[in-house]
Amino acid sequence: MLNTVQHITLSQLQGRISIALAEALPLPVWVSAEIADIKINASGHCYIELIEKNEKTGATEAQARATIWRSQVMSTIGRFEQESGQRLAKGMKILFKATVQHHAVYGMSLQIQQIDALHTIGDMERRRQQTIEQLQKEGVWEQNRSLPMPLVVQRVAVISSATAAGYRDFMKELERSAYRIKTELFEATMQGERCDESIVAALYAVAERKEEFDAVTIIRGGGSTGDLECYNSYLLAFAVTQFPLPVLTGIGHDKDTSVTDMVAHTPLKTPTAVAAWIDGRAADFDGALEYCAISLRDICQQATHSAALRLEQFSADVRHLAERTLQGEKQRLDGIATLVANFAPERIFRLGYAIARKEGKALQSVDSVSIGDGIEVALADGVVNAKVIKKLTIDN
């Protein structure tokens, strides 16, 4: 005969658990947990997988299922998103009020009635501040901002989703530019789960070809505050600080500034603002060149005018000097001419003087001739041939 052990059925055990839970937790309780997964099915019910991780090791310490019935989805989730400005999403830490229920087939689950938006906002801000403090402590906060920005940004690597409205706005703005701006798209997921990892991967792809670009821009269209959470990620912000090119951001949110904006070289509000900034920088350089050209023209004209005045003055000085020199030379020549005229033979002849020559050479001394020599005596109206018969010497 078999020995029958006293026992209860599985359904009876589940029933006892349900009763025990109902007695232990008869009222709703506030619970904090992280969303591991969230889905809204076709019927409109929201099913959430909750998890709690060890802050140091990241190991799972607890998990549970939660439900928000269709009748409460709008009042619970809608109110949370309106108050927090964020979409309820995977990875978000929430504080919620729920009743604890136990089903014989599906086990324990939490029926969520309310979600505290302030708790989630505070947790996100706490993580944001932790990222800021860590980057500052590591001494990399100003690293990308310290890179020199080219005077003209003509080769731009664009990190965005190809289908994003922000990317289209960016390209349309550049198409209106009077300058040739070369862009190349590096696609990435710009919001949601692992958005930061996707953008960092795109940054690495750009860095491998850094010689081909002047700068990189991270752009996306507008969205809720929650959509900006990945831009407060330490992984993404640190990658921006280490990037070898200046980073421009146009994340598209007017109210909040992300950590990625803070560490970027040039943060701007929207993709359109980034494109306008690039065009404006080219226009400023063009204007500076035009100003330099005008200044150079004015300097050359002034230098030419000054040189012309100096040349004209020099020409006048040379002309005056030449005239004075020529006048002096003329006076000197006139004096010489007068002197020559005074000593001309004709004048001497008219004064009663004669020139004695021997063999065609004028005689200057009685010692040049001997008694009996024949000489010529030139007079004013002719020549007389004579013979030396006597020499007289005049004593000085």
Coordinates of C-alpha atoms in Angstrom, one line a residue:
M1 CA 0.0 0.0 0.0
L2 CA 1.4 3.4 -1.1
N3 CA 2.2 6.0 1.6
T4 CA 0.3 9.1 0.7
V5 CA 2.1 12.3 1.8
Q6 CA -0.1 15.1 2.9
H7 CA 0.0 17.9 0.2
I8 CA -1.8 20.7 -1.6
T9 CA -2.2 21.3 -5.3
L10 CA -0.3 24.0 -7.2
S11 CA -3.4 26.0 -7.6
Q12 CA -4.0 25.8 -3.9
L13 CA -0.5 27.1 -3.2
Q14 CA -1.0 29.9 -5.7
G15 CA -4.2 30.7 -4.0
R16 CA -2.5 30.9 -0.6
I17 CA 0.2 33.2 -2.1
S18 CA -2.5 35.4 -3.5
I19 CA -4.2 35.6 -0.1
A20 CA -0.9 36.3 1.7
L21 CA 0.0 39.1 -0.7
A22 CA -3.5 40.6 -0.4
E23 CA -3.3 40.5 3.4
A24 CA 0.4 41.8 3.5
L25 CA -0.1 44.5 0.9
P26 CA -3.8 45.5 0.9
L27 CA -3.2 49.0 -0.3
P28 CA -1.2 50.5 -3.2
V29 CA 2.6 50.9 -2.5
W30 CA 5.1 53.3 -4.0
V31 CA 7.9 51.4 -5.8
S32 CA 11.1 52.6 -7.6
A33 CA 12.5 50.6 -10.5
E34 CA 14.0 50.8 -14.0
I35 CA 12.0 50.0 -17.1
A36 CA 13.6 47.1 -18.9
D37 CA 11.0 47.0 -21.6
I38 CA 7.7 48.6 -22.4
K39 CA 5.0 47.7 -25.0
I40 CA 1.5 48.8 -25.7
N41 CA -0.4 46.0 -27.5
A42 CA -3.2 46.2 -30.0
S43 CA -5.8 46.2 -27.3
G44 CA -4.3 49.4 -25.8
H45 CA -3.0 47.8 -22.6
C46 CA 0.6 48.7 -21.6
Y47 CA 2.9 46.0 -20.4
I48 CA 6.1 46.9 -18.6
E49 CA 9.1 44.8 -17.5
L50 CA 10.7 46.2 -14.4
I51 CA 14.2 45.6 -13.2
E52 CA 16.5 46.7 -10.4
K53 CA 20.3 46.6 -10.8
N54 CA 23.2 46.7 -8.5
E55 CA 24.6 50.2 -8.8
K56 CA 28.2 48.9 -8.6
T57 CA 28.1 45.7 -10.5
G58 CA 25.1 46.2 -12.8
A59 CA 23.8 42.7 -11.9
T60 CA 20.1 42.2 -11.8
E61 CA 18.8 42.0 -8.2
A62 CA 15.1 42.0 -8.8
Q63 CA 12.5 42.0 -11.6
A64 CA 8.8 42.0 -12.0
R65 CA 6.0 42.6 -14.5
A66 CA 3.7 45.6 -14.4
T67 CA 0.5 46.5 -16.3
I68 CA -1.3 49.7 -17.0
W69 CA -4.8 48.9 -18.3
R70 CA -6.1 50.6 -21.4
S71 CA -8.6 52.6 -19.3
Q72 CA -5.7 54.2 -17.4
V73 CA -3.0 54.5 -20.1
M74 CA -4.0 58.1 -21.0
S75 CA -4.4 59.3 -17.5
T76 CA -1.2 57.6 -16.2
I77 CA 1.2 57.7 -19.1
G78 CA -0.2 60.8 -20.7
R79 CA 0.0 62.8 -17.4
F80 CA 3.5 61.6 -16.8
E81 CA 4.7 62.7 -20.2
Q82 CA 3.0 66.0 -20.0
E83 CA 4.5 66.8 -16.6
S84 CA 8.0 65.5 -17.3
G85 CA 8.2 66.4 -21.0
Q86 CA 9.6 62.9 -21.6
R87 CA 8.3 59.7 -23.2
L88 CA 8.1 56.6 -21.0
A89 CA 10.9 54.5 -22.4
K90 CA 13.3 51.7 -21.8
G91 CA 16.2 52.5 -19.4
M92 CA 14.2 55.2 -17.5
K93 CA 14.0 55.0 -13.8
I94 CA 10.5 55.6 -12.4
L95 CA 8.7 55.9 -9.1
F96 CA 5.2 54.6 -9.3
K97 CA 2.2 53.7 -7.2
A98 CA 0.8 50.2 -7.8
T99 CA -1.3 47.4 -6.3
V100 CA 0.3 44.0 -6.0
Q101 CA -1.6 41.2 -7.5
H102 CA -1.0 37.5 -7.9
H103 CA -2.5 35.2 -10.6
A104 CA -2.4 31.5 -10.4
V105 CA -1.2 31.2 -14.0
Y106 CA 0.7 34.4 -14.6
G107 CA 2.2 34.9 -11.2
M108 CA 2.8 38.2 -9.4
S109 CA 2.3 41.5 -11.3
L110 CA 2.0 45.2 -10.4
Q111 CA -1.0 47.2 -11.5
I112 CA 0.4 50.8 -11.9
Q113 CA -2.0 53.6 -11.0
Q114 CA 0.3 56.6 -11.0
I115 CA 3.9 57.6 -12.0
D116 CA 5.8 60.4 -10.3
A117 CA 7.2 62.6 -13.0
L118 CA 9.4 64.6 -10.6
H119 CA 11.3 61.5 -9.5
T120 CA 12.2 60.7 -13.1
I121 CA 13.2 64.2 -13.8
G122 CA 15.3 64.3 -10.7
D123 CA 17.1 61.1 -11.5
M124 CA 17.9 62.3 -15.0
E125 CA 19.2 65.6 -13.6
R126 CA 21.3 63.7 -11.1
R127 CA 22.9 61.6 -13.8
R128 CA 23.4 64.7 -15.9
Q129 CA 25.3 66.4 -13.1
Q130 CA 27.4 63.3 -12.5
T131 CA 28.4 63.4 -16.2
I132 CA 29.4 67.0 -15.9
E133 CA 31.4 66.5 -12.7
Q134 CA 33.2 63.5 -14.2
L135 CA 34.2 65.3 -17.4
Q136 CA 35.4 68.3 -15.4
K137 CA 37.3 66.1 -13.0
E138 CA 39.1 64.4 -15.9
G139 CA 40.1 67.8 -17.3
V140 CA 38.6 67.3 -20.7
W141 CA 35.7 69.8 -20.4
E142 CA 37.3 72.5 -22.6
Q143 CA 39.3 70.1 -24.9
N144 CA 37.2 70.3 -28.0
R145 CA 36.5 74.0 -27.5
S146 CA 40.2 74.7 -27.5
L147 CA 40.7 73.4 -31.1
P148 CA 41.2 76.1 -33.7
M149 CA 38.1 76.6 -36.0
P150 CA 39.0 77.2 -39.7
L151 CA 38.3 80.7 -40.9
V152 CA 36.0 79.1 -43.5
V153 CA 34.2 75.8 -42.8
Q154 CA 33.7 74.3 -46.3
R155 CA 34.0 70.6 -45.7
V156 CA 31.4 69.4 -43.1
A157 CA 30.8 65.9 -41.8
V158 CA 27.1 65.7 -40.8
I159 CA 25.9 63.2 -38.2
S160 CA 22.2 62.7 -38.4
S161 CA 19.4 60.5 -39.6
A162 CA 18.9 60.7 -43.4
T163 CA 15.1 60.9 -42.9
A164 CA 15.1 63.5 -40.1
A165 CA 13.4 66.8 -40.7
G166 CA 16.3 68.5 -39.1
Y167 CA 18.7 67.2 -41.7
R168 CA 16.4 68.3 -44.5
D169 CA 16.2 71.8 -42.9
F170 CA 20.0 71.9 -42.6
M171 CA 20.6 71.0 -46.3
K172 CA 17.9 73.4 -47.5
E173 CA 19.5 76.3 -45.6
L174 CA 23.0 75.5 -47.1
E175 CA 21.4 75.3 -50.6
R176 CA 20.6 78.9 -50.3
S177 CA 24.1 79.8 -49.5
A178 CA 26.2 81.8 -52.1
Y179 CA 29.2 79.7 -51.1
R180 CA 30.2 76.1 -52.0
I181 CA 29.9 74.0 -48.8
K182 CA 30.7 70.3 -49.2
T183 CA 28.8 68.0 -46.8
E184 CA 28.8 64.2 -46.2
L185 CA 26.2 62.4 -44.2
F186 CA 27.2 59.8 -41.5
E187 CA 24.0 58.2 -40.5
A188 CA 23.2 57.5 -36.9
T189 CA 20.2 56.9 -34.6
M190 CA 19.5 60.3 -33.1
Q191 CA 17.1 59.4 -30.2
G192 CA 15.9 56.4 -28.2
E193 CA 17.8 53.4 -27.0
R194 CA 21.5 53.3 -27.6
C195 CA 21.3 56.6 -29.4
D196 CA 24.6 57.6 -27.8
E197 CA 26.4 54.5 -29.0
S198 CA 25.2 55.1 -32.6
I199 CA 26.4 58.7 -32.6
V200 CA 29.8 57.7 -31.1
A201 CA 30.2 55.1 -33.9
A202 CA 29.5 57.8 -36.5
L203 CA 32.1 60.0 -34.8
Y204 CA 34.7 57.3 -35.0
A205 CA 33.9 56.9 -38.7
V206 CA 34.5 60.6 -39.3
A207 CA 37.7 60.6 -37.2
E208 CA 39.2 57.9 -39.5
R209 CA 38.9 60.5 -42.3
K210 CA 39.5 63.6 -40.3
E211 CA 41.9 65.1 -43.0
E212 CA 38.9 65.4 -45.4
F213 CA 36.8 67.7 -43.1
D214 CA 37.0 71.1 -41.4
A215 CA 34.4 70.3 -38.8
V216 CA 31.7 67.8 -37.8
T217 CA 28.1 68.7 -36.8
I218 CA 25.6 66.6 -34.8
I219 CA 22.1 67.6 -35.7
R220 CA 18.5 66.5 -35.1
G221 CA 15.0 68.0 -35.2
G222 CA 13.0 69.0 -32.2
G223 CA 11.6 66.6 -29.6
S224 CA 10.7 66.1 -26.0
T225 CA 13.0 66.6 -23.1
G226 CA 13.3 62.8 -22.7
D227 CA 14.6 62.6 -26.3
L228 CA 17.6 64.6 -25.1
E229 CA 18.6 62.1 -22.5
C230 CA 21.2 60.3 -24.6
Y231 CA 22.9 63.7 -25.2
N232 CA 23.7 63.8 -21.5
S233 CA 25.4 60.4 -21.8
Y234 CA 29.0 60.3 -20.5
L235 CA 29.9 58.0 -23.4
L236 CA 28.8 60.6 -26.0
A237 CA 30.0 63.7 -24.2
F238 CA 33.5 62.2 -23.6
A239 CA 33.7 61.2 -27.3
V240 CA 33.0 64.8 -28.3
T241 CA 35.7 66.1 -25.9
Q242 CA 38.2 63.8 -27.5
F243 CA 37.2 64.5 -31.1
P244 CA 40.1 65.8 -33.3
L245 CA 37.9 68.3 -35.2
P246 CA 35.7 71.1 -33.9
V247 CA 32.2 69.8 -33.1
L248 CA 29.1 71.9 -33.9
T249 CA 25.8 70.8 -32.4
G250 CA 22.2 71.6 -33.5
I251 CA 20.2 69.2 -31.3
G252 CA 17.0 71.2 -31.7
H253 CA 15.8 72.0 -28.2
D254 CA 15.3 75.6 -27.1
K255 CA 14.6 74.9 -23.4
D256 CA 17.4 72.6 -22.3
T257 CA 21.1 72.5 -23.0
S258 CA 22.6 69.0 -23.1
V259 CA 26.0 68.0 -21.8
T260 CA 27.0 67.3 -25.4
D261 CA 26.2 70.9 -26.2
M262 CA 28.2 72.1 -23.3
V263 CA 31.4 70.3 -24.4
A264 CA 31.0 71.0 -28.1
H265 CA 33.2 73.6 -29.8
T266 CA 30.2 75.6 -31.0
P267 CA 26.7 74.8 -29.7
L268 CA 23.7 76.1 -31.7
K269 CA 20.0 75.6 -31.1
T270 CA 18.8 74.0 -34.3
P271 CA 20.1 72.3 -37.5
T272 CA 19.0 75.5 -39.5
A273 CA 21.1 77.6 -37.0
V274 CA 24.1 75.4 -37.7
A275 CA 23.8 75.9 -41.5
A276 CA 23.3 79.6 -41.1
W277 CA 26.4 79.8 -38.9
I278 CA 28.5 78.0 -41.5
D279 CA 27.2 80.3 -44.2
G280 CA 27.7 83.4 -42.0
R281 CA 31.3 82.4 -41.3
A282 CA 32.0 82.2 -45.0
A283 CA 30.3 85.5 -45.6
D284 CA 32.3 87.1 -42.8
F285 CA 35.5 85.9 -44.4
D286 CA 34.4 87.0 -47.8
G287 CA 33.6 90.4 -46.3
A288 CA 37.0 90.5 -44.6
L289 CA 38.7 89.8 -48.0
E290 CA 36.7 92.5 -49.7
Y291 CA 37.6 94.9 -46.9
C292 CA 41.3 93.9 -47.3
A293 CA 41.0 94.4 -51.1
I294 CA 39.5 97.9 -50.7
S295 CA 42.1 98.8 -48.1
L296 CA 44.9 97.5 -50.4
R297 CA 43.5 99.5 -53.3
D298 CA 43.3 102.7 -51.1
I299 CA 46.9 102.1 -49.9
C300 CA 48.2 101.6 -53.4
Q301 CA 46.3 104.7 -54.7
Q302 CA 47.7 106.8 -51.8
A303 CA 51.2 105.4 -52.3
T304 CA 50.9 106.1 -56.1
H305 CA 49.7 109.6 -55.5
S306 CA 52.4 110.3 -52.9
A307 CA 55.0 108.9 -55.3
A308 CA 53.6 111.1 -58.1
L309 CA 53.9 114.2 -55.9
R310 CA 57.4 113.3 -54.9
L311 CA 58.3 112.6 -58.6
E312 CA 56.8 115.9 -59.6
Q313 CA 58.7 117.7 -56.9
F314 CA 61.9 115.9 -57.8
S315 CA 61.3 116.7 -61.5
A316 CA 60.9 120.4 -60.6
D317 CA 64.0 120.3 -58.5
V318 CA 66.0 118.7 -61.3
R319 CA 64.7 121.1 -63.8
H320 CA 65.5 124.1 -61.6
L321 CA 69.0 122.6 -60.9
A322 CA 69.5 122.0 -64.5
E323 CA 68.5 125.5 -65.4
R324 CA 70.8 126.9 -62.8
T325 CA 73.7 124.7 -64.0
L326 CA 73.1 125.6 -67.7
Q327 CA 72.9 129.3 -66.8
G328 CA 76.2 129.0 -64.9
E329 CA 77.8 127.1 -67.7
K330 CA 76.5 129.6 -70.2
Q331 CA 77.9 132.4 -68.2
R332 CA 81.2 130.6 -67.9
L333 CA 81.3 129.9 -71.7
D334 CA 80.4 133.5 -72.4
G335 CA 83.3 134.5 -70.2
I336 CA 85.6 132.1 -72.1
A337 CA 84.2 133.4 -75.4
T338 CA 84.9 136.9 -74.3
L339 CA 88.4 135.9 -73.2
V340 CA 89.0 134.1 -76.5
A341 CA 87.7 137.0 -78.4
N342 CA 90.0 139.4 -76.5
F343 CA 93.0 137.3 -77.5
A344 CA 91.9 136.5 -81.0
P345 CA 94.7 137.3 -83.6
E346 CA 92.5 139.6 -85.6
R347 CA 91.9 141.8 -82.5
I348 CA 95.6 141.7 -81.7
F349 CA 96.5 142.7 -85.2
R350 CA 94.0 145.6 -85.1
L351 CA 95.8 146.8 -82.0
G352 CA 99.1 147.0 -84.0
Y353 CA 100.6 143.8 -83.0
A354 CA 102.2 141.2 -85.4
I355 CA 103.0 137.5 -85.2
A356 CA 106.4 136.2 -86.2
R357 CA 106.7 132.7 -87.4
K358 CA 109.6 130.5 -88.3
E359 CA 108.8 127.5 -90.4
G360 CA 105.1 127.9 -89.5
K361 CA 105.7 128.1 -85.8
A362 CA 105.0 131.2 -83.8
L363 CA 108.2 132.7 -82.2
Q364 CA 108.1 133.4 -78.5
S365 CA 111.8 134.2 -77.9
V366 CA 114.6 135.8 -79.7
D367 CA 116.6 132.7 -78.9
S368 CA 114.4 130.8 -81.3
V369 CA 116.1 132.4 -84.3
S370 CA 119.6 133.2 -85.5
I371 CA 121.0 136.0 -87.5
G372 CA 120.3 135.4 -91.1
D373 CA 117.2 133.3 -90.5
G374 CA 114.1 133.9 -92.7
I375 CA 110.9 134.6 -90.8
E376 CA 107.3 135.5 -91.6
V377 CA 105.6 138.4 -90.0
A378 CA 101.8 138.2 -90.0
L379 CA 100.0 141.5 -90.0
A380 CA 96.3 142.5 -89.9
D381 CA 96.2 142.7 -93.7
G382 CA 98.8 140.2 -94.9
V383 CA 102.2 138.5 -94.4
V384 CA 105.7 140.0 -94.7
N385 CA 108.8 137.8 -95.3
A386 CA 111.8 139.1 -93.4
K387 CA 115.4 138.2 -92.6
V388 CA 116.9 138.5 -89.1
I389 CA 119.8 140.9 -89.2
K390 CA 120.0 141.7 -85.6
K391 CA 118.6 140.4 -82.2
L392 CA 117.9 142.6 -79.2
T393 CA 117.1 141.2 -75.8
I394 CA 114.8 143.0 -73.4
D395 CA 116.0 142.9 -69.9
N396 CA 113.3 142.1 -67.3

